[in-house]
CSV table of C-alpha atoms and ligand atoms in Angstrom, one decimal:
chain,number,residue,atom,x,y,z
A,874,UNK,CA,6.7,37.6,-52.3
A,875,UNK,CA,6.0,36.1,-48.6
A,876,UNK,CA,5.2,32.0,-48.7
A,877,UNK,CA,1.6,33.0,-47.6
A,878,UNK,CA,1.0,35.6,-49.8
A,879,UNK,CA,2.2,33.3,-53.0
A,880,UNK,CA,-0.3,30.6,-51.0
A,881,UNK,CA,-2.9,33.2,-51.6
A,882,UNK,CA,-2.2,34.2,-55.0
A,883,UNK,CA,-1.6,30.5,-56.2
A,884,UNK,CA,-5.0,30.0,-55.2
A,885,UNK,CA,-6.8,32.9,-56.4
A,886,UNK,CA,-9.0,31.0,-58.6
A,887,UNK,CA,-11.1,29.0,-55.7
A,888,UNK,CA,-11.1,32.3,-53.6
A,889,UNK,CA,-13.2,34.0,-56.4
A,890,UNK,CA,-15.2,30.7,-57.1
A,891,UNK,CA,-15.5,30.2,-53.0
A,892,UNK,CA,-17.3,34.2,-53.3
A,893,UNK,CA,-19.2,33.3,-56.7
A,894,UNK,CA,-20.8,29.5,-54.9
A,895,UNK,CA,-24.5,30.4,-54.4
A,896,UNK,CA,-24.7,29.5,-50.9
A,897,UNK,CA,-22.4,33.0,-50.5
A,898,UNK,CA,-24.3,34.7,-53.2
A,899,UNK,CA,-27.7,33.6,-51.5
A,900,UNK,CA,-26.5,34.8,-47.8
A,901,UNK,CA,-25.5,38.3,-50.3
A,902,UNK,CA,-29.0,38.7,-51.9
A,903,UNK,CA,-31.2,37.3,-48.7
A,904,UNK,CA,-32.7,34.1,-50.2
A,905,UNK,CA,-30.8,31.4,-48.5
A,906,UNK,CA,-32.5,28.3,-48.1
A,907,UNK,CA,-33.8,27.3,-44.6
A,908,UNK,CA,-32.5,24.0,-45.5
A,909,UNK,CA,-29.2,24.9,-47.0
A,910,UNK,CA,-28.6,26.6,-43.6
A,911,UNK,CA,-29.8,24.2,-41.0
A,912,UNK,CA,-28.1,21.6,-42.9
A,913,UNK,CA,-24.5,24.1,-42.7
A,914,UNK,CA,-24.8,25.0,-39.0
A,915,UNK,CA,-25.4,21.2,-38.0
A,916,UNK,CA,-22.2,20.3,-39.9
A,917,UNK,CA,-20.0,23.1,-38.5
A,918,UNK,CA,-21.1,22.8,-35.0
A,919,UNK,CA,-19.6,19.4,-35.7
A,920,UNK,CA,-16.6,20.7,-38.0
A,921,UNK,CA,-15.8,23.7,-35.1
A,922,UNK,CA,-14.8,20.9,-32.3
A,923,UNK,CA,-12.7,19.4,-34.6
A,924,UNK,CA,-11.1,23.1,-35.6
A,925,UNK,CA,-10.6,24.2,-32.1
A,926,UNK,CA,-8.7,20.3,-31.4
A,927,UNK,CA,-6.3,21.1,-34.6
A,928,UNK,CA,-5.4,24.9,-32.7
A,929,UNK,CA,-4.5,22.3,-29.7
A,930,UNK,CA,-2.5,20.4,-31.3
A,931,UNK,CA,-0.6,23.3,-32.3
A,932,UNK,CA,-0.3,24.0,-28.7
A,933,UNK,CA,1.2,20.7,-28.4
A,934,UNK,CA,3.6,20.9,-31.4
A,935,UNK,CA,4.4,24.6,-30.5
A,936,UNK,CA,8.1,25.6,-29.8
A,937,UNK,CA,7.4,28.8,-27.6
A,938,UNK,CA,5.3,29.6,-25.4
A,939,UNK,CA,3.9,33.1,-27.1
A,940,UNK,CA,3.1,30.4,-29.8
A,941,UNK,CA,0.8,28.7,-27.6
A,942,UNK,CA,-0.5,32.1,-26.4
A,943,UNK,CA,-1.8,32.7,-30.0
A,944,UNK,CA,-3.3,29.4,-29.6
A,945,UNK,CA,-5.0,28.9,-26.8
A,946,UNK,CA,-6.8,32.6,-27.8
A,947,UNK,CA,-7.4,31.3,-31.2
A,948,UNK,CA,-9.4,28.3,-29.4
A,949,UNK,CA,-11.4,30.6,-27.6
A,950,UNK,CA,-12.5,32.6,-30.4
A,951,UNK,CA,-13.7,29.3,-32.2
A,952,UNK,CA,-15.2,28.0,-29.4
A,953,UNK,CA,-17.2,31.3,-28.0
A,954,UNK,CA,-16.9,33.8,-30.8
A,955,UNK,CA,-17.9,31.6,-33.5
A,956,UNK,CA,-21.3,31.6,-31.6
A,957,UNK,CA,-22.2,34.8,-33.6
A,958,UNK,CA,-22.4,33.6,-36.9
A,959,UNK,CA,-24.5,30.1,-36.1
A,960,UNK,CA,-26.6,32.4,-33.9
A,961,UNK,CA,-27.8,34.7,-37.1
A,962,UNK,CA,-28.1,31.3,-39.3
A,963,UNK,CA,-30.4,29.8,-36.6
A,964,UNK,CA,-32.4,33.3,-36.4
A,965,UNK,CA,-32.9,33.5,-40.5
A,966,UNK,CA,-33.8,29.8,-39.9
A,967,UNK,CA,-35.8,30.5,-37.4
A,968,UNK,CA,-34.4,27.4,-35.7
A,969,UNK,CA,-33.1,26.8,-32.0
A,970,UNK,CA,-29.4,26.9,-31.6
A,971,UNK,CA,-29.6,24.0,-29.3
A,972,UNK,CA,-31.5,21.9,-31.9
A,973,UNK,CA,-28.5,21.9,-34.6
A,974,UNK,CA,-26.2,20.3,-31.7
A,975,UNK,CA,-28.4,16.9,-31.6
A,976,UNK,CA,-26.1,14.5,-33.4
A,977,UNK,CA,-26.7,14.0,-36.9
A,978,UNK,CA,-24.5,11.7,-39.3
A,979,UNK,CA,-21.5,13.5,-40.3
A,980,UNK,CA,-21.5,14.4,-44.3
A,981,UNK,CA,-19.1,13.1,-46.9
A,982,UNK,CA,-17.6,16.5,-47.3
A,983,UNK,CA,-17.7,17.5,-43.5
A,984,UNK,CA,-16.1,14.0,-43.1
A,985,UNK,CA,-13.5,14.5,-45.4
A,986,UNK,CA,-12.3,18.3,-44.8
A,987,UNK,CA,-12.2,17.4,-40.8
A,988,UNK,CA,-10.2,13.6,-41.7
A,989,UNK,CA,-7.9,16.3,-43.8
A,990,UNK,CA,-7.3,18.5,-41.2
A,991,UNK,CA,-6.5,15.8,-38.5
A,992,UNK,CA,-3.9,13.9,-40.1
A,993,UNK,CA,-2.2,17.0,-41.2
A,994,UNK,CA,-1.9,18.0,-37.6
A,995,UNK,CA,-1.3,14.8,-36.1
A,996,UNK,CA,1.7,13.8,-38.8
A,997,UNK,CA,2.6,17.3,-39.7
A,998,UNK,CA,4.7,19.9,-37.8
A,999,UNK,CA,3.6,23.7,-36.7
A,1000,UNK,CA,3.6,24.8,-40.7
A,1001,UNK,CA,1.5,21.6,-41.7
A,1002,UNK,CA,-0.9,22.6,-38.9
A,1003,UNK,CA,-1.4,26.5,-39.9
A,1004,UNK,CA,-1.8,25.5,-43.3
A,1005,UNK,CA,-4.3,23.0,-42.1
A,1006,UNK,CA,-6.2,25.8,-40.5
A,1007,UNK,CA,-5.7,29.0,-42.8
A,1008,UNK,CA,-8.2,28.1,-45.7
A,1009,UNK,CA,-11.1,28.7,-43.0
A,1010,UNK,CA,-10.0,31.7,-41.6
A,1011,UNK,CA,-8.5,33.4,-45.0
A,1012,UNK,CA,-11.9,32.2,-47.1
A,1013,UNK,CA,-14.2,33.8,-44.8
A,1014,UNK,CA,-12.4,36.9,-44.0
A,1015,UNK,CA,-12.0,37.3,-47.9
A,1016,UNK,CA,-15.3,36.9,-49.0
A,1017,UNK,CA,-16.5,38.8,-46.1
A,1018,UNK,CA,-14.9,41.7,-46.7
A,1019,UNK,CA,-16.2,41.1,-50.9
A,1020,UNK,CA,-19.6,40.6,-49.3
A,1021,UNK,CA,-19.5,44.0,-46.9
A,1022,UNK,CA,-18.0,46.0,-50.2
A,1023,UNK,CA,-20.8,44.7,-52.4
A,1024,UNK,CA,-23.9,45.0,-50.2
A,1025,UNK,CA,-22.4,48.1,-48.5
A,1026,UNK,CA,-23.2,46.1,-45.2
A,1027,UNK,CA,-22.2,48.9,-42.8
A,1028,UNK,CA,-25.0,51.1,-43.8
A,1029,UNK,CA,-27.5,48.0,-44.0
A,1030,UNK,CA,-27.9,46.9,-40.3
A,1031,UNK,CA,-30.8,45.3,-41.4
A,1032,UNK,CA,-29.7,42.9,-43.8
A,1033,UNK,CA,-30.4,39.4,-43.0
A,1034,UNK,CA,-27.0,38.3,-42.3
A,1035,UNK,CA,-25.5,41.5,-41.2
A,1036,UNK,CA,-23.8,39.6,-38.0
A,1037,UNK,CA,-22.4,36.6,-39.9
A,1038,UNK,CA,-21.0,39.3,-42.2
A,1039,UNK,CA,-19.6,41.7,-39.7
A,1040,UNK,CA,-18.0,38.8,-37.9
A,1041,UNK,CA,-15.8,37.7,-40.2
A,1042,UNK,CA,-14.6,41.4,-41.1
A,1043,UNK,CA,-13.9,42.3,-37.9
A,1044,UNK,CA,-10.6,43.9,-36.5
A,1045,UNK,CA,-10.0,40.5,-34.7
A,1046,UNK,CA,-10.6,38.2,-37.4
A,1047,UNK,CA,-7.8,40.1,-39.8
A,1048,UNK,CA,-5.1,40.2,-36.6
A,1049,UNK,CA,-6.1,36.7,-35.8
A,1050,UNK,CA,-5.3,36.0,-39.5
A,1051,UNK,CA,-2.4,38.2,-39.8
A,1052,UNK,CA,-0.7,36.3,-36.5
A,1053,UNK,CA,-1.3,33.0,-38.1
A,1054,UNK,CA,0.4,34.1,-41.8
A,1055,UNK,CA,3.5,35.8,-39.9
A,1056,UNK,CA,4.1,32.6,-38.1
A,1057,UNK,CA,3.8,30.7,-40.9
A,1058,UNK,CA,6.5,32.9,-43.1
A,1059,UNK,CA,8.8,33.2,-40.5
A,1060,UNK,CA,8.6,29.1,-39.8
A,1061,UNK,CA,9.3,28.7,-43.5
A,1062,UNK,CA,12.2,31.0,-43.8
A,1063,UNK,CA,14.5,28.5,-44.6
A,1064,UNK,CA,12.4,25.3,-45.5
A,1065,UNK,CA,13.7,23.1,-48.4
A,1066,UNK,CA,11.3,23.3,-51.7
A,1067,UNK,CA,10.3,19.8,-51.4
A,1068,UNK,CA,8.5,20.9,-47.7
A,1069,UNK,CA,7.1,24.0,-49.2
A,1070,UNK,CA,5.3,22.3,-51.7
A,1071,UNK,CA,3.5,19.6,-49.2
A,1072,UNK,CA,2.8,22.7,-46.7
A,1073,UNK,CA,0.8,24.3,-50.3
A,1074,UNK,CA,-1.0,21.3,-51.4
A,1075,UNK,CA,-2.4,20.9,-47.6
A,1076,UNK,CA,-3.8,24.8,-48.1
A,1077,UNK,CA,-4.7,23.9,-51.3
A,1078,UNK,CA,-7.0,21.0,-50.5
A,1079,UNK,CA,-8.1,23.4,-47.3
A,1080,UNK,CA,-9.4,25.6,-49.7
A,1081,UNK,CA,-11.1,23.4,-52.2
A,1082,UNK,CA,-12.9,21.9,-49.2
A,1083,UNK,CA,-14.3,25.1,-48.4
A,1084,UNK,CA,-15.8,25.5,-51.7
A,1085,UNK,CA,-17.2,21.9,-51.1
A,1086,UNK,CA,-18.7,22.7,-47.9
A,1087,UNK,CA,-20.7,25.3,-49.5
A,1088,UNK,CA,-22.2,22.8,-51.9
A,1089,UNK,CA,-22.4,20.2,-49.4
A,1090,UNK,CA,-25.1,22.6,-47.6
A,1091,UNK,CA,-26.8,24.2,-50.8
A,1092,UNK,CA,-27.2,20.3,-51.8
A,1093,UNK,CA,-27.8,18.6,-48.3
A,1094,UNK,CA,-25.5,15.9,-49.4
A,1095,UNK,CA,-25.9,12.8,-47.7
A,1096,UNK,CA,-23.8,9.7,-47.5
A,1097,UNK,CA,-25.4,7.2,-50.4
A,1098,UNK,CA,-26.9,4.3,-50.3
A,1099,UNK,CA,-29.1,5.8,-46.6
A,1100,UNK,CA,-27.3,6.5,-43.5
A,1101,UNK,CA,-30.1,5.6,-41.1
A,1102,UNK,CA,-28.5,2.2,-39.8
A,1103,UNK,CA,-25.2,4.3,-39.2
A,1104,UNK,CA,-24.2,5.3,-35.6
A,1105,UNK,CA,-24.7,9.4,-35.5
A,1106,UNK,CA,-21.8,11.3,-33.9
A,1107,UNK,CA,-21.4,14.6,-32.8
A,1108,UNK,CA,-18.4,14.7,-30.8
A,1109,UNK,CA,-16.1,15.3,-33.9
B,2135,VIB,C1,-16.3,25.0,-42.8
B,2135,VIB,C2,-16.0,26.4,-42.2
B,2135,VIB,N1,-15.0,27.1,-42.6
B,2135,VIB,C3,-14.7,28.3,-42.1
B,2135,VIB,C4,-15.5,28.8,-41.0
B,2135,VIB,C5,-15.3,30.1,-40.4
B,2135,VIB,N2,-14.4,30.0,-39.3
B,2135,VIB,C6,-14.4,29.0,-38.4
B,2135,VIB,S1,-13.2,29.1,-37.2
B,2135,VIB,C7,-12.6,30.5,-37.9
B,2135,VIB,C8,-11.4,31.1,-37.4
B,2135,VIB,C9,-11.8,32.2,-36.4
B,2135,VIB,O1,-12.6,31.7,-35.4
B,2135,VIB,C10,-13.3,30.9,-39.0
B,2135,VIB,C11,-13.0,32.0,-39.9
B,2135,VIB,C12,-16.6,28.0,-40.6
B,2135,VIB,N3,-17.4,28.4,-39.6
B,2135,VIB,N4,-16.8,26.8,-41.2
């Protein structure tokens, strides 16, 4: 078995919880709260910038150039591409795009899965940094593609979330996520155990913050006591 694919099996259990959270179930059956989703798109706006600074720091840790390549498009894709999905959140929420990008206080989850990701890439080499980034991209394109099968999206055009759907099981999200696991098993060809384990337990934590940032929106979690005499920042 390929490093990523026992990454992927190791974890099984919070890719089926991930699909099972009710925010996913909710966006499934239609009946996602307009709170639940303001509250995730102001978050990820915030959480993105931070994504698209880890894919440069692979650029800046990279050892060939067809490595930054993959990069620099993956950066583009996050930055323009990722527009999709926040666009049909806003439209369900009937909120303006432009209004989730005022600053607002960064949550404790938000907080925590973008500190996570940082320090992995800024202390970590290229494996550290993909597995930084792969519980985004492999959560999404897995319950996606759960989400299409069950609601039989491709025959319902009309279904709420139909472009937040489609977009994360589209032809470019799987060979964007297919580059990122063959560079990873072919970095880790011959890494020692000890390495192997610390590049798992950063996926591993990856993926149980995506699970949180689920809850963190279905529960509008807030830092306790109040945040209001906090500085809001929104250029994460
Ligand atoms: C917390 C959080 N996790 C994952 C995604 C989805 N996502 C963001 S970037 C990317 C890679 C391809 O652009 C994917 C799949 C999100 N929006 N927010």
């Amino acid at each position: 078995m390929s490093f990523s694919a026992k990454l992927r099996s190791d974890a099984g259990f919070l890719f089926d919880a991930i699909y099972q959270h009710p925010f996913v179930q909710d966006i499934a059956h239609e009946r996602l709260a307009r709170e639940a989703i303001i509250h995730y798109v102001q978050q990820d706006v915030m959480y993105l910038n931070t994504y698209a600074r880890v894919y440069g720091l692979g650029i800046a840790k990279a050892q060939t150039r067809e490595q930054m390549q993959m990069f620099h498009h993956l950066i583009s894709v996050v930055l323009t591409g990722e527009l999709v999905p926040h666009y049909n959140l806003c439209r369900v929420a009937k909120v303006q795009y432009e209004d989730m990008k005022r600053p607002v206080p960064v949550a404790p989850t938000a907080h925590h899965y973008m500190r996570h990701m940082l320090t992995s890439a800024y202390t970590g080499q290229l494996p550290d940094i993909i597995a930084a980034v792969l519980p985004c991209f492999w959560t999404y394109v897995d319950f996606g593609r759960r989400l299409a099968k069950e609601m039989d999206i491709a025959s319902h055009p009309e279904h709420a979330f139909y472009d937040w759907i489609s977009f994360y099981t589209s032809d470019e999200m799987l060979s964007g996520l297919k580059q990122l696991t063959d560079l990873l098993d072919a970095l880790t060809e011959n890494t020692s155990a000890e390495d192997l384990a610390n590049i798992q337990s950063i996926f591993n934590d990856g993926c149980r913050m995506e699970y949180r940032f689920f809850d963190m929106a279905y529960t509008q979690e807030r830092w306790s006591p109040a945040e209001d005499t906090l500085v809001e920042g929104a250029t994460q």
